[in-house]
Coordinates of C-alpha atoms and ligand atoms in Angstrom, one line a residue:
M1 CA -3.8 12.9 -29.0
R2 CA -3.1 10.6 -31.2
V3 CA -4.8 11.3 -34.7
L4 CA -4.2 8.9 -37.9
L5 CA -5.5 10.5 -40.8
V6 CA -6.6 8.3 -43.9
E7 CA -6.7 10.0 -47.0
D8 CA -5.9 9.5 -50.6
D9 CA -5.4 13.1 -51.3
R10 CA -1.8 14.2 -50.5
A11 CA -2.6 18.2 -50.9
L12 CA -5.2 17.2 -48.2
A13 CA -3.9 15.2 -46.2
Q14 CA -0.7 17.9 -46.1
G15 CA -3.1 20.9 -44.5
I16 CA -4.6 18.5 -41.9
R17 CA -1.5 17.5 -40.9
V18 CA -0.4 21.0 -41.0
A19 CA -3.5 22.6 -39.1
L20 CA -3.6 19.6 -36.4
R21 CA 0.8 19.1 -35.7
G22 CA -0.6 23.4 -34.5
E23 CA -2.6 22.5 -32.6
G24 CA -0.5 20.0 -30.6
Y25 CA -1.5 16.5 -32.4
T26 CA 0.6 14.0 -33.0
L27 CA -0.3 13.1 -36.4
D28 CA -0.1 9.7 -38.4
W29 CA -1.1 9.3 -42.2
V30 CA -1.6 6.8 -44.3
A31 CA -3.1 7.1 -47.7
D32 CA -5.1 4.2 -48.7
G33 CA -7.3 1.0 -46.5
A34 CA -4.7 -1.5 -46.3
E35 CA -3.0 0.6 -44.5
A36 CA -5.0 1.8 -42.4
E37 CA -6.0 -1.3 -41.2
H38 CA -2.8 -2.7 -40.4
A39 CA -2.0 0.7 -38.4
L40 CA -5.3 0.5 -36.4
Q41 CA -4.6 -3.8 -36.0
C42 CA -0.7 -2.7 -34.5
E43 CA -0.8 1.2 -33.2
R44 CA -3.6 2.6 -31.0
F45 CA -5.4 6.8 -31.6
D46 CA -6.6 8.5 -30.3
L47 CA -9.4 9.5 -33.1
V48 CA -9.4 7.8 -36.5
L49 CA -10.1 11.3 -39.8
L50 CA -11.2 8.4 -42.6
D51 CA -12.0 9.1 -46.4
L52 CA -15.0 7.1 -47.3
G53 CA -13.0 6.8 -51.6
L54 CA -9.5 4.8 -50.7
P55 CA -7.2 2.4 -52.8
R56 CA -7.1 -0.5 -51.8
R57 CA -9.8 -0.7 -49.7
D58 CA -12.5 1.7 -49.3
G59 CA -13.6 3.7 -46.2
L60 CA -16.6 1.3 -45.4
A61 CA -14.8 -1.7 -45.0
V62 CA -11.9 0.0 -43.1
L63 CA -14.7 1.5 -40.4
R64 CA -17.3 -1.9 -40.4
S65 CA -13.5 -4.3 -40.1
M66 CA -12.2 -1.7 -37.3
R67 CA -15.9 -1.5 -34.8
S68 CA -16.1 -5.3 -35.2
Q69 CA -13.6 -5.9 -33.2
A70 CA -12.7 -6.0 -29.3
Q71 CA -11.3 -1.7 -28.8
G72 CA -12.7 -0.7 -31.6
N73 CA -15.1 2.2 -29.7
V74 CA -12.2 4.5 -31.3
P75 CA -14.1 7.6 -32.0
V76 CA -13.9 8.2 -36.4
L77 CA -14.5 11.5 -38.5
I78 CA -15.3 10.4 -41.9
L79 CA -14.6 12.6 -45.0
T80 CA -17.0 13.4 -47.6
A81 CA -18.0 14.8 -51.0
R82 CA -20.0 17.0 -50.9
D83 CA -22.5 15.1 -53.4
A84 CA -22.2 12.0 -51.3
V85 CA -25.6 12.2 -48.9
A86 CA -25.3 8.3 -49.3
D87 CA -21.9 8.1 -48.4
R88 CA -22.5 9.8 -45.3
V89 CA -25.7 7.7 -44.3
A90 CA -24.0 4.5 -44.7
G91 CA -20.6 6.0 -42.8
L92 CA -22.9 7.2 -39.5
D93 CA -24.4 3.7 -40.3
A94 CA -21.4 1.9 -40.0
G95 CA -19.9 3.6 -36.6
A96 CA -19.2 6.8 -37.4
D97 CA -18.8 9.3 -34.9
D98 CA -19.5 12.1 -37.0
Y99 CA -18.6 13.6 -40.3
L100 CA -16.8 16.4 -42.9
V101 CA -17.8 17.7 -46.0
K102 CA -15.3 18.1 -48.4
P103 CA -13.6 21.0 -49.4
V104 CA -12.8 20.6 -46.0
D105 CA -12.9 24.1 -43.4
L106 CA -10.0 23.3 -40.8
D107 CA -11.3 25.5 -38.3
E108 CA -14.5 23.6 -38.8
L109 CA -12.4 19.7 -38.3
K110 CA -10.4 21.1 -35.5
A111 CA -13.5 22.6 -33.6
R112 CA -15.1 19.1 -34.7
I113 CA -12.7 17.1 -33.0
R114 CA -12.2 18.7 -30.6
A115 CA -16.3 18.1 -29.6
L116 CA -15.9 14.6 -29.9
L117 CA -12.5 14.4 -28.1
R118 CA -14.8 15.4 -25.8
R119 CA -17.6 13.2 -26.0
C120 CA -16.0 9.9 -25.7
Q121 CA -14.1 11.0 -22.4
G122 CA -17.6 11.7 -21.3
R123 CA -17.5 15.7 -20.8
A124 CA -20.0 18.1 -21.8
Q125 CA -17.6 20.7 -20.7
P126 CA -15.1 21.9 -22.7
R127 CA -12.7 22.7 -19.7
L128 CA -10.6 20.7 -17.8
E129 CA -9.7 21.7 -14.1
Y130 CA -8.4 20.1 -11.4
A131 CA -5.6 20.4 -8.6
G132 CA -5.9 23.9 -9.4
V133 CA -4.8 23.9 -12.8
S134 CA -7.1 25.0 -15.4
L135 CA -7.0 24.0 -19.8
D136 CA -9.1 25.1 -22.4
P137 CA -8.8 23.2 -25.1
A138 CA -10.4 25.3 -27.3
T139 CA -7.8 28.2 -27.0
Q140 CA -4.9 25.6 -25.9
Q141 CA -4.7 28.7 -23.4
V142 CA -3.4 26.5 -19.4
S143 CA -3.4 28.7 -15.7
Y144 CA -2.4 27.6 -12.7
Q145 CA -4.6 28.9 -9.7
G146 CA -6.2 31.3 -12.2
T147 CA -2.7 32.7 -13.3
P148 CA -1.9 32.4 -17.2
V149 CA 0.8 29.9 -17.7
T150 CA 2.2 29.6 -21.6
V151 CA 3.3 25.8 -22.1
T152 CA 4.7 24.8 -25.7
P153 CA 2.5 22.6 -27.9
M154 CA 4.1 19.6 -26.6
E155 CA 3.8 20.1 -22.8
Y156 CA 0.0 21.3 -23.7
Q157 CA -0.4 17.4 -25.0
L158 CA 1.2 16.3 -21.9
L159 CA -0.9 18.4 -19.9
H160 CA -3.7 16.8 -21.2
Q161 CA -3.3 13.6 -21.5
L162 CA -3.0 13.8 -17.3
L163 CA -6.0 15.7 -16.2
A164 CA -8.0 13.7 -18.8
R165 CA -8.0 11.2 -15.9
P166 CA -7.6 13.2 -12.6
G167 CA -5.3 11.1 -9.6
V168 CA -5.3 8.1 -12.5
V169 CA -1.8 7.1 -13.0
V170 CA -1.1 7.5 -17.2
T171 CA 1.3 5.1 -18.2
R172 CA 4.8 5.7 -19.7
E173 CA 3.8 4.2 -22.8
R174 CA 0.0 5.9 -23.1
L175 CA 2.1 9.6 -22.8
S176 CA 4.5 8.8 -25.9
N177 CA 1.9 6.9 -27.9
A178 CA 0.0 9.9 -27.9
L179 CA 2.9 12.3 -28.1
Y180 CA 5.6 10.9 -30.7
G181 CA 3.3 8.6 -32.6
W182 CA 5.8 7.0 -35.0
Q183 CA 7.9 9.7 -34.7
E184 CA 11.0 9.9 -32.3
S185 CA 10.8 11.7 -29.2
G186 CA 13.6 14.5 -29.1
P187 CA 16.5 15.2 -26.6
G188 CA 14.6 18.3 -26.3
N189 CA 11.3 17.0 -25.8
T190 CA 11.5 13.2 -24.1
L191 CA 8.7 12.8 -21.1
E192 CA 11.2 13.5 -18.3
V193 CA 12.1 17.0 -19.9
L194 CA 8.0 17.5 -20.2
I195 CA 6.9 16.5 -17.1
H196 CA 10.4 18.4 -15.1
N197 CA 9.1 21.7 -17.1
L198 CA 5.9 21.3 -15.7
R199 CA 6.7 21.0 -12.6
K200 CA 8.3 24.5 -12.7
K201 CA 6.1 26.2 -14.7
L202 CA 2.9 25.2 -12.3
H203 CA 3.6 23.5 -9.0
S204 CA 6.6 21.5 -8.2
G205 CA 4.4 19.1 -6.1
L206 CA 1.4 18.5 -8.8
I207 CA 2.3 15.9 -11.0
R208 CA 3.5 12.3 -8.8
T209 CA 6.0 10.0 -10.8
V210 CA 4.6 6.7 -10.3
R211 CA 8.2 4.4 -11.1
G212 CA 8.3 2.2 -13.9
V213 CA 5.4 2.7 -14.9
G214 CA 3.9 7.0 -15.3
Y215 CA 2.7 9.6 -14.2
L216 CA -0.5 11.4 -12.3
V217 CA -1.7 14.7 -11.4
E218 CA -2.7 14.7 -7.5
Q219 CA -5.1 16.8 -5.9
Q220 CA -3.3 19.1 -4.0
P221 CA -3.5 18.7 0.0
Ligands
CA1 CA1 -10.3 10.2 -51.2

């Protein structure tokens, strides 16, 4: 899952970065509204965390311009000051999906992100289950046919991407985007290596390669 964080408070941004990367999210950070607009026009994100008081272009303007674009349905969680009720209302009216009041509680932020991602995938159930694999976003635990399987945060994110669209080919581009964002993949975490590891840990026939396109999780016969 690729998250864009738009926040000019460096200390807060750093805290959120560490917390979300620890959960295996790919986090890209920009510190002003103009950069945010540029990033949103050029790249694809699964979620945006948007501060409202920003240099160069304020968060509400960024949100309104996002929502007016053809592909402007990315979930947005706004970060606002405690006393700014009017800002929160304006943010929600401008198309934000949820808000969090500063100072941000990182555990609450993580829970709200999980809930938002779940809602926008049209699922009320937090757990993903398909083809014998069960994945719990709250605990990041994976099991295969009832037996717990240990996976790394990147393996988890890859599996999450595939299980969220069961039986559908997920393109390499989409997976790379979700896993690496603006970072490069290292030699130990290329898509091929991660897929190889997941096949070994789960079931060799579970993930099918569609040459030149991507991968999908198949229902076992
Ligand atoms: Ca700010």
